[in-house]
mmCIF file with all atom_site columns, C-alpha atoms in Angstrom:
data_model
loop_
_atom_site.group_PDB
_atom_site.id
_atom_site.type_symbol
_atom_site.label_atom_id
_atom_site.label_alt_id
_atom_site.label_comp_id
_atom_site.label_asym_id
_atom_site.label_entity_id
_atom_site.label_seq_id
_atom_site.pdbx_PDB_ins_code
_atom_site.Cartn_x
_atom_site.Cartn_y
_atom_site.Cartn_z
_atom_site.occupancy
_atom_site.B_iso_or_equiv
_atom_site.pdbx_formal_charge
_atom_site.auth_seq_id
_atom_site.auth_comp_id
_atom_site.auth_asym_id
_atom_site.auth_atom_id
_atom_site.pdbx_PDB_model_num
ATOM 1   C CA . MET Y 1 1   ? 122.494 117.649 131.035 1.00 55.00 ? 6   MET Y CA 1
ATOM 2   C CA . PRO Y 1 2   ? 120.611 115.741 129.742 1.00 77.00 ? 7   PRO Y CA 1
ATOM 3   C CA . ARG Y 1 3   ? 119.009 116.759 126.607 1.00 89.00 ? 8   ARG Y CA 1
ATOM 4   C CA . VAL Y 1 4   ? 119.607 119.637 124.166 1.00 92.00 ? 9   VAL Y CA 1
ATOM 5   C CA . ASP Y 1 5   ? 118.764 121.389 121.210 1.00 94.00 ? 10  ASP Y CA 1
ATOM 6   C CA . PHE Y 1 6   ? 119.830 119.425 118.074 1.00 95.00 ? 11  PHE Y CA 1
ATOM 7   C CA . ASP Y 1 7   ? 122.074 122.011 116.589 1.00 95.00 ? 12  ASP Y CA 1
ATOM 8   C CA . ALA Y 1 8   ? 123.626 122.358 120.293 1.00 94.00 ? 13  ALA Y CA 1
ATOM 9   C CA . LEU Y 1 9   ? 125.472 118.820 118.996 1.00 96.00 ? 14  LEU Y CA 1
ATOM 10  C CA . PRO Y 1 10  ? 128.550 119.467 117.873 1.00 96.00 ? 15  PRO Y CA 1
ATOM 11  C CA . ASP Y 1 11  ? 129.218 117.410 114.560 1.00 96.00 ? 16  ASP Y CA 1
ATOM 12  C CA . HIS Y 1 12  ? 131.899 114.215 115.169 1.00 97.00 ? 17  HIS Y CA 1
ATOM 13  C CA . GLY Y 1 13  ? 128.257 113.908 117.751 1.00 96.00 ? 18  GLY Y CA 1
ATOM 14  C CA . ARG Y 1 14  ? 127.330 110.004 117.132 1.00 97.00 ? 19  ARG Y CA 1
ATOM 15  C CA . MET Y 1 15  ? 123.832 110.042 115.753 1.00 97.00 ? 20  MET Y CA 1
ATOM 16  C CA . TRP Y 1 16  ? 121.062 107.327 114.540 1.00 97.00 ? 21  TRP Y CA 1
ATOM 17  C CA . VAL Y 1 17  ? 117.986 107.707 111.934 1.00 97.00 ? 22  VAL Y CA 1
ATOM 18  C CA . PHE Y 1 18  ? 114.452 105.824 112.432 1.00 97.00 ? 23  PHE Y CA 1
ATOM 19  C CA . PRO Y 1 19  ? 112.391 106.199 110.118 1.00 96.00 ? 24  PRO Y CA 1
ATOM 20  C CA . ALA Y 1 20  ? 108.346 105.550 110.333 1.00 96.00 ? 25  ALA Y CA 1
ATOM 21  C CA . SER Y 1 21  ? 106.952 102.750 107.811 1.00 93.00 ? 26  SER Y CA 1
ATOM 22  C CA . ARG Y 1 22  ? 104.235 106.058 106.772 1.00 93.00 ? 27  ARG Y CA 1
ATOM 23  C CA . VAL Y 1 23  ? 104.347 109.303 108.106 1.00 93.00 ? 28  VAL Y CA 1
ATOM 24  C CA . LEU Y 1 24  ? 103.508 110.543 111.043 1.00 96.00 ? 29  LEU Y CA 1
ATOM 25  C CA . SER Y 1 25  ? 99.711  112.741 111.638 1.00 96.00 ? 30  SER Y CA 1
ATOM 26  C CA . GLU Y 1 26  ? 100.877 116.323 113.702 1.00 96.00 ? 31  GLU Y CA 1
ATOM 27  C CA . THR Y 1 27  ? 98.746  114.830 116.997 1.00 96.00 ? 32  THR Y CA 1
ATOM 28  C CA . GLU Y 1 28  ? 100.953 111.197 116.340 1.00 96.00 ? 33  GLU Y CA 1
ATOM 29  C CA . ALA Y 1 29  ? 104.343 113.727 114.988 1.00 97.00 ? 34  ALA Y CA 1
ATOM 30  C CA . SER Y 1 30  ? 104.001 115.486 118.581 1.00 97.00 ? 35  SER Y CA 1
ATOM 31  C CA . SER Y 1 31  ? 103.157 112.545 120.909 1.00 96.00 ? 36  SER Y CA 1
ATOM 32  C CA . LEU Y 1 32  ? 105.976 111.316 119.433 1.00 97.00 ? 37  LEU Y CA 1
ATOM 33  C CA . LEU Y 1 33  ? 108.636 113.430 120.258 1.00 97.00 ? 38  LEU Y CA 1
ATOM 34  C CA . VAL Y 1 34  ? 106.746 113.755 123.884 1.00 97.00 ? 39  VAL Y CA 1
ATOM 35  C CA . ALA Y 1 35  ? 107.730 110.340 124.445 1.00 97.00 ? 40  ALA Y CA 1
ATOM 36  C CA . VAL Y 1 36  ? 110.963 110.870 123.319 1.00 97.00 ? 41  VAL Y CA 1
ATOM 37  C CA . ASP Y 1 37  ? 111.586 114.030 125.041 1.00 97.00 ? 42  ASP Y CA 1
ATOM 38  C CA . ALA Y 1 38  ? 110.865 111.917 128.114 1.00 96.00 ? 43  ALA Y CA 1
ATOM 39  C CA . PHE Y 1 39  ? 112.980 109.591 127.703 1.00 96.00 ? 44  PHE Y CA 1
ATOM 40  C CA . LEU Y 1 40  ? 115.983 111.381 126.122 1.00 96.00 ? 45  LEU Y CA 1
ATOM 41  C CA . ASP Y 1 41  ? 115.320 113.449 129.726 1.00 95.00 ? 46  ASP Y CA 1
ATOM 42  C CA . GLY Y 1 42  ? 116.099 110.861 131.375 1.00 94.00 ? 47  GLY Y CA 1
ATOM 43  C CA . TRP Y 1 43  ? 119.104 108.851 129.372 1.00 95.00 ? 48  TRP Y CA 1
ATOM 44  C CA . ALA Y 1 44  ? 122.118 107.064 131.245 1.00 93.00 ? 49  ALA Y CA 1
ATOM 45  C CA . ALA Y 1 45  ? 125.164 105.499 130.107 1.00 94.00 ? 50  ALA Y CA 1
ATOM 46  C CA . HIS Y 1 46  ? 125.879 103.312 132.903 1.00 92.00 ? 51  HIS Y CA 1
ATOM 47  C CA . GLY Y 1 47  ? 124.294 106.182 135.389 1.00 92.00 ? 52  GLY Y CA 1
ATOM 48  C CA . VAL Y 1 48  ? 125.830 109.486 133.540 1.00 92.00 ? 53  VAL Y CA 1
ATOM 49  C CA . PRO Y 1 49  ? 123.681 111.023 131.990 1.00 93.00 ? 54  PRO Y CA 1
ATOM 50  C CA . LEU Y 1 50  ? 123.523 111.596 128.131 1.00 95.00 ? 55  LEU Y CA 1
ATOM 51  C CA . ALA Y 1 51  ? 123.951 114.484 126.473 1.00 95.00 ? 56  ALA Y CA 1
ATOM 52  C CA . SER Y 1 52  ? 121.328 114.077 123.262 1.00 96.00 ? 57  SER Y CA 1
ATOM 53  C CA . ALA Y 1 53  ? 118.947 115.813 121.154 1.00 97.00 ? 58  ALA Y CA 1
ATOM 54  C CA . ARG Y 1 54  ? 115.985 114.392 118.546 1.00 97.00 ? 59  ARG Y CA 1
ATOM 55  C CA . GLU Y 1 55  ? 114.715 116.071 115.527 1.00 96.00 ? 60  GLU Y CA 1
ATOM 56  C CA . LEU Y 1 56  ? 112.093 115.024 113.198 1.00 97.00 ? 61  LEU Y CA 1
ATOM 57  C CA . ARG Y 1 57  ? 112.403 115.300 109.880 1.00 96.00 ? 62  ARG Y CA 1
ATOM 58  C CA . ASP Y 1 58  ? 109.554 115.089 107.093 1.00 95.00 ? 63  ASP Y CA 1
ATOM 59  C CA . GLY Y 1 59  ? 107.473 113.860 109.731 1.00 95.00 ? 64  GLY Y CA 1
ATOM 60  C CA . GLN Y 1 60  ? 108.326 110.406 109.222 1.00 96.00 ? 65  GLN Y CA 1
ATOM 61  C CA . PHE Y 1 61  ? 112.421 110.053 110.106 1.00 97.00 ? 66  PHE Y CA 1
ATOM 62  C CA . LEU Y 1 62  ? 113.349 110.641 114.150 1.00 98.00 ? 67  LEU Y CA 1
ATOM 63  C CA . VAL Y 1 63  ? 117.527 111.172 114.418 1.00 98.00 ? 68  VAL Y CA 1
ATOM 64  C CA . VAL Y 1 64  ? 118.557 111.478 117.650 1.00 98.00 ? 69  VAL Y CA 1
ATOM 65  C CA . GLY Y 1 65  ? 122.442 112.206 118.047 1.00 97.00 ? 70  GLY Y CA 1
ATOM 66  C CA . VAL Y 1 66  ? 124.097 112.533 121.383 1.00 97.00 ? 71  VAL Y CA 1
ATOM 67  C CA . ASP Y 1 67  ? 127.826 114.176 122.549 1.00 96.00 ? 72  ASP Y CA 1
ATOM 68  C CA . GLU Y 1 68  ? 130.198 111.457 123.313 1.00 95.00 ? 73  GLU Y CA 1
ATOM 69  C CA . ASP Y 1 69  ? 132.351 114.556 124.449 1.00 94.00 ? 74  ASP Y CA 1
ATOM 70  C CA . VAL Y 1 70  ? 129.583 114.818 127.611 1.00 92.00 ? 75  VAL Y CA 1
ATOM 71  C CA . GLU Y 1 71  ? 129.281 110.816 127.922 1.00 91.00 ? 76  GLU Y CA 1
ATOM 72  C CA . ALA Y 1 72  ? 129.306 108.222 125.181 1.00 92.00 ? 77  ALA Y CA 1
ATOM 73  C CA . PRO Y 1 73  ? 126.990 105.805 124.445 1.00 94.00 ? 78  PRO Y CA 1
ATOM 74  C CA . SER Y 1 74  ? 127.088 102.106 125.482 1.00 94.00 ? 79  SER Y CA 1
ATOM 75  C CA . GLY Y 1 75  ? 125.529 99.127  124.187 1.00 93.00 ? 80  GLY Y CA 1
ATOM 76  C CA . CYS Y 1 76  ? 123.341 98.824  126.543 1.00 93.00 ? 81  CYS Y CA 1
ATOM 77  C CA . SER Y 1 77  ? 121.791 102.260 126.609 1.00 94.00 ? 82  SER Y CA 1
ATOM 78  C CA . ILE Y 1 78  ? 121.476 102.251 123.112 1.00 94.00 ? 83  ILE Y CA 1
ATOM 79  C CA . ASP Y 1 79  ? 119.538 98.558  123.365 1.00 95.00 ? 84  ASP Y CA 1
ATOM 80  C CA . ALA Y 1 80  ? 117.499 100.980 126.045 1.00 95.00 ? 85  ALA Y CA 1
ATOM 81  C CA . LEU Y 1 81  ? 116.670 103.556 122.511 1.00 96.00 ? 86  LEU Y CA 1
ATOM 82  C CA . THR Y 1 82  ? 115.643 100.626 120.503 1.00 96.00 ? 87  THR Y CA 1
ATOM 83  C CA . ASN Y 1 83  ? 113.332 98.907  122.578 1.00 95.00 ? 88  ASN Y CA 1
ATOM 84  C CA . GLN Y 1 84  ? 111.645 102.082 123.576 1.00 96.00 ? 89  GLN Y CA 1
ATOM 85  C CA . LEU Y 1 85  ? 111.486 103.216 120.244 1.00 96.00 ? 90  LEU Y CA 1
ATOM 86  C CA . ARG Y 1 86  ? 109.508 99.677  119.459 1.00 96.00 ? 91  ARG Y CA 1
ATOM 87  C CA . GLY Y 1 87  ? 107.239 100.184 121.548 1.00 95.00 ? 92  GLY Y CA 1
ATOM 88  C CA . LEU Y 1 88  ? 106.625 103.519 120.971 1.00 95.00 ? 93  LEU Y CA 1
ATOM 89  C CA . GLY Y 1 89  ? 106.037 102.159 117.537 1.00 95.00 ? 94  GLY Y CA 1
ATOM 90  C CA . ARG Y 1 90  ? 103.169 99.634  118.221 1.00 95.00 ? 95  ARG Y CA 1
ATOM 91  C CA . GLU Y 1 91  ? 101.695 102.308 120.628 1.00 94.00 ? 96  GLU Y CA 1
ATOM 92  C CA . MET Y 1 92  ? 101.159 104.112 117.101 1.00 94.00 ? 97  MET Y CA 1
ATOM 93  C CA . ASP Y 1 93  ? 100.392 101.363 114.620 1.00 95.00 ? 98  ASP Y CA 1
ATOM 94  C CA . VAL Y 1 94  ? 103.798 102.679 112.764 1.00 95.00 ? 99  VAL Y CA 1
ATOM 95  C CA . SER Y 1 95  ? 107.584 100.788 113.178 1.00 93.00 ? 100 SER Y CA 1
ATOM 96  C CA . LEU Y 1 96  ? 110.053 102.700 113.710 1.00 94.00 ? 101 LEU Y CA 1
ATOM 97  C CA . ILE Y 1 97  ? 113.012 100.792 113.693 1.00 91.00 ? 102 ILE Y CA 1
ATOM 98  C CA . GLU Y 1 98  ? 112.835 98.861  110.349 1.00 88.00 ? 103 GLU Y CA 1
ATOM 99  C CA . HIS Y 1 99  ? 116.155 99.613  108.109 1.00 81.00 ? 104 HIS Y CA 1
ATOM 100 C CA . GLY Y 1 100 ? 115.818 97.835  105.167 1.00 87.00 ? 105 GLY Y CA 1
ATOM 101 C CA . PRO Y 1 101 ? 113.952 99.263  102.940 1.00 94.00 ? 106 PRO Y CA 1
ATOM 102 C CA . VAL Y 1 102 ? 115.604 102.221 101.041 1.00 95.00 ? 107 VAL Y CA 1
ATOM 103 C CA . TRP Y 1 103 ? 112.962 105.159 101.594 1.00 96.00 ? 108 TRP Y CA 1
ATOM 104 C CA . PHE Y 1 104 ? 113.326 108.109 98.818  1.00 97.00 ? 109 PHE Y CA 1
ATOM 105 C CA . ARG Y 1 105 ? 111.169 110.678 97.262  1.00 95.00 ? 110 ARG Y CA 1
ATOM 106 C CA . SER Y 1 106 ? 108.808 110.757 94.541  1.00 92.00 ? 111 SER Y CA 1
ATOM 107 C CA . GLY Y 1 107 ? 105.891 112.278 93.334  1.00 88.00 ? 112 GLY Y CA 1
ATOM 108 C CA . GLN Y 1 108 ? 104.503 110.277 95.267  1.00 87.00 ? 113 GLN Y CA 1
ATOM 109 C CA . GLY Y 1 109 ? 105.872 112.453 98.724  1.00 92.00 ? 114 GLY Y CA 1
ATOM 110 C CA . ILE Y 1 110 ? 107.891 109.734 100.531 1.00 95.00 ? 115 ILE Y CA 1
ATOM 111 C CA . ARG Y 1 111 ? 107.641 106.291 99.874  1.00 94.00 ? 116 ARG Y CA 1
ATOM 112 C CA . SER Y 1 112 ? 109.789 103.162 101.297 1.00 94.00 ? 117 SER Y CA 1
ATOM 113 C CA . VAL Y 1 113 ? 110.106 99.869  99.062  1.00 95.00 ? 118 VAL Y CA 1
ATOM 114 C CA . SER Y 1 114 ? 112.313 96.594  99.660  1.00 95.00 ? 119 SER Y CA 1
ATOM 115 C CA . ARG Y 1 115 ? 115.707 96.722  97.264  1.00 95.00 ? 120 ARG Y CA 1
ATOM 116 C CA . GLY Y 1 116 ? 114.650 94.185  95.468  1.00 95.00 ? 121 GLY Y CA 1
ATOM 117 C CA . GLU Y 1 117 ? 111.307 96.843  94.411  1.00 96.00 ? 122 GLU Y CA 1
ATOM 118 C CA . PHE Y 1 118 ? 113.503 99.534  93.937  1.00 96.00 ? 123 PHE Y CA 1
ATOM 119 C CA . ARG Y 1 119 ? 115.964 97.876  91.996  1.00 95.00 ? 124 ARG Y CA 1
ATOM 120 C CA . ARG Y 1 120 ? 112.537 96.828  90.137  1.00 96.00 ? 125 ARG Y CA 1
ATOM 121 C CA . LEU Y 1 121 ? 112.055 99.818  89.973  1.00 96.00 ? 126 LEU Y CA 1
ATOM 122 C CA . ALA Y 1 122 ? 115.487 101.074 88.744  1.00 95.00 ? 127 ALA Y CA 1
ATOM 123 C CA . ASP Y 1 123 ? 115.877 98.819  86.078  1.00 94.00 ? 128 ASP Y CA 1
ATOM 124 C CA . GLU Y 1 124 ? 111.809 99.607  84.717  1.00 95.00 ? 129 GLU Y CA 1
ATOM 125 C CA . GLY Y 1 125 ? 113.630 104.103 84.119  1.00 93.00 ? 130 GLY Y CA 1
ATOM 126 C CA . GLU Y 1 126 ? 110.686 104.595 87.291  1.00 95.00 ? 131 GLU Y CA 1
ATOM 127 C CA . VAL Y 1 127 ? 113.324 104.936 88.940  1.00 96.00 ? 132 VAL Y CA 1
ATOM 128 C CA . SER Y 1 128 ? 116.795 107.331 88.368  1.00 95.00 ? 133 SER Y CA 1
ATOM 129 C CA . VAL Y 1 129 ? 120.075 107.897 89.731  1.00 96.00 ? 134 VAL Y CA 1
ATOM 130 C CA . GLY Y 1 130 ? 118.672 111.471 89.771  1.00 96.00 ? 135 GLY Y CA 1
ATOM 131 C CA . THR Y 1 131 ? 116.157 109.912 92.217  1.00 97.00 ? 136 THR Y CA 1
ATOM 132 C CA . LEU Y 1 132 ? 116.833 112.050 96.030  1.00 97.00 ? 137 LEU Y CA 1
ATOM 133 C CA . VAL Y 1 133 ? 117.387 108.528 98.505  1.00 97.00 ? 138 VAL Y CA 1
ATOM 134 C CA . PHE Y 1 134 ? 117.918 108.814 102.468 1.00 96.00 ? 139 PHE Y CA 1
ATOM 135 C CA . ASP Y 1 135 ? 120.316 107.283 103.846 1.00 94.00 ? 140 ASP Y CA 1
ATOM 136 C CA . THR Y 1 136 ? 118.851 105.860 107.323 1.00 94.00 ? 141 THR Y CA 1
ATOM 137 C CA . SER Y 1 137 ? 122.772 104.454 108.118 1.00 92.00 ? 142 SER Y CA 1
ATOM 138 C CA . LEU Y 1 138 ? 124.308 107.885 108.640 1.00 94.00 ? 143 LEU Y CA 1
ATOM 139 C CA . THR Y 1 139 ? 126.199 108.430 111.315 1.00 96.00 ? 144 THR Y CA 1
ATOM 140 C CA . ARG Y 1 140 ? 128.055 111.187 112.379 1.00 97.00 ? 145 ARG Y CA 1
ATOM 141 C CA . VAL Y 1 141 ? 125.948 114.922 113.160 1.00 97.00 ? 146 VAL Y CA 1
ATOM 142 C CA . SER Y 1 142 ? 127.635 116.374 110.468 1.00 97.00 ? 147 SER Y CA 1
ATOM 143 C CA . ARG Y 1 143 ? 127.031 114.336 107.462 1.00 96.00 ? 148 ARG Y CA 1
ATOM 144 C CA . PHE Y 1 144 ? 123.354 114.664 108.326 1.00 97.00 ? 149 PHE Y CA 1
ATOM 145 C CA . ARG Y 1 145 ? 124.132 118.720 108.965 1.00 96.00 ? 150 ARG Y CA 1
ATOM 146 C CA . GLU Y 1 146 ? 126.130 118.814 105.422 1.00 96.00 ? 151 GLU Y CA 1
ATOM 147 C CA . GLY Y 1 147 ? 122.748 116.980 104.160 1.00 95.00 ? 152 GLY Y CA 1
ATOM 148 C CA . PHE Y 1 148 ? 123.816 113.586 102.762 1.00 96.00 ? 153 PHE Y CA 1
ATOM 149 C CA . PHE Y 1 149 ? 121.010 113.054 104.429 1.00 96.00 ? 154 PHE Y CA 1
ATOM 150 C CA . GLU Y 1 150 ? 118.838 113.468 100.818 1.00 97.00 ? 155 GLU Y CA 1
ATOM 151 C CA . GLN Y 1 151 ? 120.725 114.112 97.926  1.00 97.00 ? 156 GLN Y CA 1
ATOM 152 C CA . PRO Y 1 152 ? 120.571 112.400 94.374  1.00 97.00 ? 157 PRO Y CA 1
ATOM 153 C CA . ALA Y 1 153 ? 120.851 108.522 94.125  1.00 96.00 ? 158 ALA Y CA 1
ATOM 154 C CA . ALA Y 1 154 ? 124.471 109.009 92.135  1.00 95.00 ? 159 ALA Y CA 1
ATOM 155 C CA . ASN Y 1 155 ? 125.903 110.168 95.203  1.00 94.00 ? 160 ASN Y CA 1
ATOM 156 C CA . THR Y 1 156 ? 125.131 107.631 97.438  1.00 92.00 ? 161 THR Y CA 1
ATOM 157 C CA . TRP Y 1 157 ? 125.834 103.681 98.022  1.00 91.00 ? 162 TRP Y CA 1
ATOM 158 C CA . HIS Y 1 158 ? 122.352 103.650 95.948  1.00 93.00 ? 163 HIS Y CA 1
ATOM 159 C CA . ARG Y 1 159 ? 124.364 104.019 92.573  1.00 93.00 ? 164 ARG Y CA 1
ATOM 160 C CA . ARG Y 1 160 ? 126.637 101.470 93.564  1.00 92.00 ? 165 ARG Y CA 1
ATOM 161 C CA . ALA Y 1 161 ? 123.679 98.508  94.745  1.00 92.00 ? 166 ALA Y CA 1
ATOM 162 C CA . PHE Y 1 162 ? 121.321 99.939  91.765  1.00 94.00 ? 167 PHE Y CA 1
ATOM 163 C CA . PHE Y 1 163 ? 122.449 101.963 88.995  1.00 92.00 ? 168 PHE Y CA 1
ATOM 164 C CA . ARG Y 1 164 ? 125.959 100.809 87.749  1.00 80.00 ? 169 ARG Y CA 1
ATOM 165 C CA . GLY Y 1 165 ? 127.113 102.253 84.444  1.00 71.00 ? 170 GLY Y CA 1
ATOM 166 C CA . GLU Y 1 166 ? 124.310 104.177 84.662  1.00 66.00 ? 171 GLU Y CA 1
ATOM 167 C CA . ALA Y 1 167 ? 125.142 107.952 83.749  1.00 60.00 ? 172 ALA Y CA 1
ATOM 168 C CA . ASP Y 1 168 ? 123.462 110.839 84.912  1.00 54.00 ? 173 ASP Y CA 1
ATOM 169 C CA . SER Y 1 169 ? 120.463 111.722 84.335  1.00 51.00 ? 174 SER Y CA 1
#
């Protein structure tokens, strides 16, 4: 029972978000998903297959989840996933494993900037507590399903980090 539909994962399932450094073309997205599916079909922890799933959001965010009730991923299996995505990214000339930038939605589409650059944009009023941001640090399927992946900065850690004392706008 290796790969399942993402909807089949339990809410308490573990997950990871892998942001692509740019929006993938339809061809790239299709190739990525085929390669990820092939990996997930054989993904195991200590020889035990993992019940896993994937989803691609906005052509830019690969979400991988695991049903820990079937088998919990090991550190080695998580490293294998990360290494697989690092290699796929190199082949596609895109980063899939960088979590340092701040990801947000703007009039120009989805953007990623350094935290320092996001702070500058906040100070200059180009982004606000109402700006939709992506939380690539989510680790539970339930949080993803409940809409915590993309929400106004006012509702996330971004508010504490970049908008202290600022009223909702």
